[in-house]
Amino acid sequence: MMPLFAVICRDKPGQLQTRLDTRDAHLAFLKSTDALRMAGPLLEEGEMRGSLLVVEFDDLASAQGWAAGDPYKAAGLFQSAEVIEWKKVIG
């Protein structure tokens, strides 16, 4: 089994419209890989303001390379983006 990685992205303040405008391209990007294990938006006050993705790759560099191709990143949506190894314990 390959290692899992959490991709944790926080949106720049006031950028909901950028997220909405780019969402279809982002979802198509996610659906184009077999590495994705789970994904969803981070919510604050009921509004999408970030992303949490769990992906499976051979190594950190591969996970980072894949995450760099996210259309949200290309649109300048993220204030921060972090890719860290994650270990599933329950679920």
PDB file of C-alpha atoms in Angstrom:
ATOM      1  CA  MET A   1       0.000   0.000   0.000  1.00  0.00           C
ATOM      2  CA  MET A   2       1.336   3.426  -0.949  1.00  0.00           C
ATOM      3  CA  PRO A   3       1.555   6.253   1.584  1.00  0.00           C
ATOM      4  CA  LEU A   4      -1.329   8.674   2.018  1.00  0.00           C
ATOM      5  CA  PHE A   5      -0.941  12.445   1.920  1.00  0.00           C
ATOM      6  CA  ALA A   6      -3.237  15.207   3.133  1.00  0.00           C
ATOM      7  CA  VAL A   7      -3.441  18.261   0.892  1.00  0.00           C
ATOM      8  CA  ILE A   8      -4.692  21.138   3.041  1.00  0.00           C
ATOM      9  CA  CYS A   9      -5.442  24.391   1.261  1.00  0.00           C
ATOM     10  CA  ARG A  10      -6.816  27.645   2.677  1.00  0.00           C
ATOM     11  CA  ASP A  11      -8.401  30.209   0.380  1.00  0.00           C
ATOM     12  CA  LYS A  12      -7.407  33.851   0.271  1.00  0.00           C
ATOM     13  CA  PRO A  13     -10.039  35.975   2.067  1.00  0.00           C
ATOM     14  CA  GLY A  14     -12.903  37.171  -0.121  1.00  0.00           C
ATOM     15  CA  GLN A  15     -12.208  34.741  -2.972  1.00  0.00           C
ATOM     16  CA  LEU A  16     -15.403  32.671  -2.977  1.00  0.00           C
ATOM     17  CA  GLN A  17     -16.228  33.805  -6.522  1.00  0.00           C
ATOM     18  CA  THR A  18     -12.822  32.592  -7.756  1.00  0.00           C
ATOM     19  CA  ARG A  19     -13.588  29.217  -6.160  1.00  0.00           C
ATOM     20  CA  LEU A  20     -17.027  29.068  -7.770  1.00  0.00           C
ATOM     21  CA  ASP A  21     -15.718  30.136 -11.190  1.00  0.00           C
ATOM     22  CA  THR A  22     -12.991  27.463 -11.129  1.00  0.00           C
ATOM     23  CA  ARG A  23     -14.916  24.673  -9.413  1.00  0.00           C
ATOM     24  CA  ASP A  24     -15.817  22.662 -12.531  1.00  0.00           C
ATOM     25  CA  ALA A  25     -12.173  22.581 -13.674  1.00  0.00           C
ATOM     26  CA  HIS A  26     -11.067  21.645 -10.130  1.00  0.00           C
ATOM     27  CA  LEU A  27     -13.566  18.762  -9.940  1.00  0.00           C
ATOM     28  CA  ALA A  28     -12.533  17.505 -13.394  1.00  0.00           C
ATOM     29  CA  PHE A  29      -8.887  17.576 -12.228  1.00  0.00           C
ATOM     30  CA  LEU A  30      -9.776  15.531  -9.140  1.00  0.00           C
ATOM     31  CA  LYS A  31     -11.758  12.987 -11.165  1.00  0.00           C
ATOM     32  CA  SER A  32      -8.867  12.557 -13.621  1.00  0.00           C
ATOM     33  CA  THR A  33      -6.653  10.663 -11.123  1.00  0.00           C
ATOM     34  CA  ASP A  34      -6.852   7.290  -9.446  1.00  0.00           C
ATOM     35  CA  ALA A  35      -4.775   8.653  -6.526  1.00  0.00           C
ATOM     36  CA  LEU A  36      -7.636  10.532  -4.857  1.00  0.00           C
ATOM     37  CA  ARG A  37      -9.092   8.795  -1.784  1.00  0.00           C
ATOM     38  CA  MET A  38     -11.360  11.552  -0.438  1.00  0.00           C
ATOM     39  CA  ALA A  39     -11.941  15.254  -0.951  1.00  0.00           C
ATOM     40  CA  GLY A  40     -14.114  18.119   0.166  1.00  0.00           C
ATOM     41  CA  PRO A  41     -14.206  21.810   0.959  1.00  0.00           C
ATOM     42  CA  LEU A  42     -13.297  23.322   4.302  1.00  0.00           C
ATOM     43  CA  LEU A  43     -16.203  25.401   5.605  1.00  0.00           C
ATOM     44  CA  GLU A  44     -16.274  28.534   7.715  1.00  0.00           C
ATOM     45  CA  GLU A  45     -19.624  30.067   8.618  1.00  0.00           C
ATOM     46  CA  GLY A  46     -21.211  27.776   6.016  1.00  0.00           C
ATOM     47  CA  GLU A  47     -19.020  29.101   3.191  1.00  0.00           C
ATOM     48  CA  MET A  48     -16.353  27.135   1.269  1.00  0.00           C
ATOM     49  CA  ARG A  49     -12.973  28.573   2.245  1.00  0.00           C
ATOM     50  CA  GLY A  50     -10.477  25.823   1.575  1.00  0.00           C
ATOM     51  CA  SER A  51      -9.934  22.237   0.527  1.00  0.00           C
ATOM     52  CA  LEU A  52      -8.944  18.968   2.173  1.00  0.00           C
ATOM     53  CA  LEU A  53      -7.847  16.162  -0.116  1.00  0.00           C
ATOM     54  CA  VAL A  54      -6.415  12.769   0.786  1.00  0.00           C
ATOM     55  CA  VAL A  55      -4.326  11.215  -1.964  1.00  0.00           C
ATOM     56  CA  GLU A  56      -2.172   8.119  -2.351  1.00  0.00           C
ATOM     57  CA  PHE A  57       1.236   8.451  -4.032  1.00  0.00           C
ATOM     58  CA  ASP A  58       4.632   6.752  -3.901  1.00  0.00           C
ATOM     59  CA  ASP A  59       6.269   9.731  -2.192  1.00  0.00           C
ATOM     60  CA  LEU A  60       5.847  13.306  -1.018  1.00  0.00           C
ATOM     61  CA  ALA A  61       7.365  14.809  -4.167  1.00  0.00           C
ATOM     62  CA  SER A  62       4.810  13.018  -6.352  1.00  0.00           C
ATOM     63  CA  ALA A  63       1.928  14.204  -4.155  1.00  0.00           C
ATOM     64  CA  GLN A  64       3.258  17.780  -4.220  1.00  0.00           C
ATOM     65  CA  GLY A  65       3.672  17.654  -7.990  1.00  0.00           C
ATOM     66  CA  TRP A  66       0.112  16.480  -8.457  1.00  0.00           C
ATOM     67  CA  ALA A  67      -1.281  19.109  -6.068  1.00  0.00           C
ATOM     68  CA  ALA A  68       0.580  21.847  -7.961  1.00  0.00           C
ATOM     69  CA  GLY A  69      -1.595  21.083 -11.003  1.00  0.00           C
ATOM     70  CA  ASP A  70      -4.874  21.937  -9.255  1.00  0.00           C
ATOM     71  CA  PRO A  71      -6.815  24.566 -11.243  1.00  0.00           C
ATOM     72  CA  TYR A  72      -7.600  26.329  -7.963  1.00  0.00           C
ATOM     73  CA  LYS A  73      -3.863  26.899  -7.497  1.00  0.00           C
ATOM     74  CA  ALA A  74      -3.505  28.176 -11.066  1.00  0.00           C
ATOM     75  CA  ALA A  75      -6.378  30.614 -10.437  1.00  0.00           C
ATOM     76  CA  GLY A  76      -4.531  32.038  -7.418  1.00  0.00           C
ATOM     77  CA  LEU A  77      -7.250  30.931  -4.979  1.00  0.00           C
ATOM     78  CA  PHE A  78      -5.021  29.615  -2.205  1.00  0.00           C
ATOM     79  CA  GLN A  79      -3.515  31.660   0.579  1.00  0.00           C
ATOM     80  CA  SER A  80      -1.671  28.536   1.694  1.00  0.00           C
ATOM     81  CA  ALA A  81      -1.301  24.957   0.502  1.00  0.00           C
ATOM     82  CA  GLU A  82       0.386  22.177   2.427  1.00  0.00           C
ATOM     83  CA  VAL A  83       1.020  18.548   1.510  1.00  0.00           C
ATOM     84  CA  ILE A  84       1.927  16.281   4.414  1.00  0.00           C
ATOM     85  CA  GLU A  85       2.086  12.524   4.876  1.00  0.00           C
ATOM     86  CA  TRP A  86      -0.985  11.222   6.675  1.00  0.00           C
ATOM     87  CA  LYS A  87      -1.666   7.897   8.365  1.00  0.00           C
ATOM     88  CA  LYS A  88      -5.167   6.478   8.462  1.00  0.00           C
ATOM     89  CA  VAL A  89      -5.917   4.940  11.842  1.00  0.00           C
ATOM     90  CA  ILE A  90      -9.721   4.763  12.031  1.00  0.00           C
ATOM     91  CA  GLY A  91     -12.345   4.728   9.296  1.00  0.00           C
TER      92      GLY A  91
END
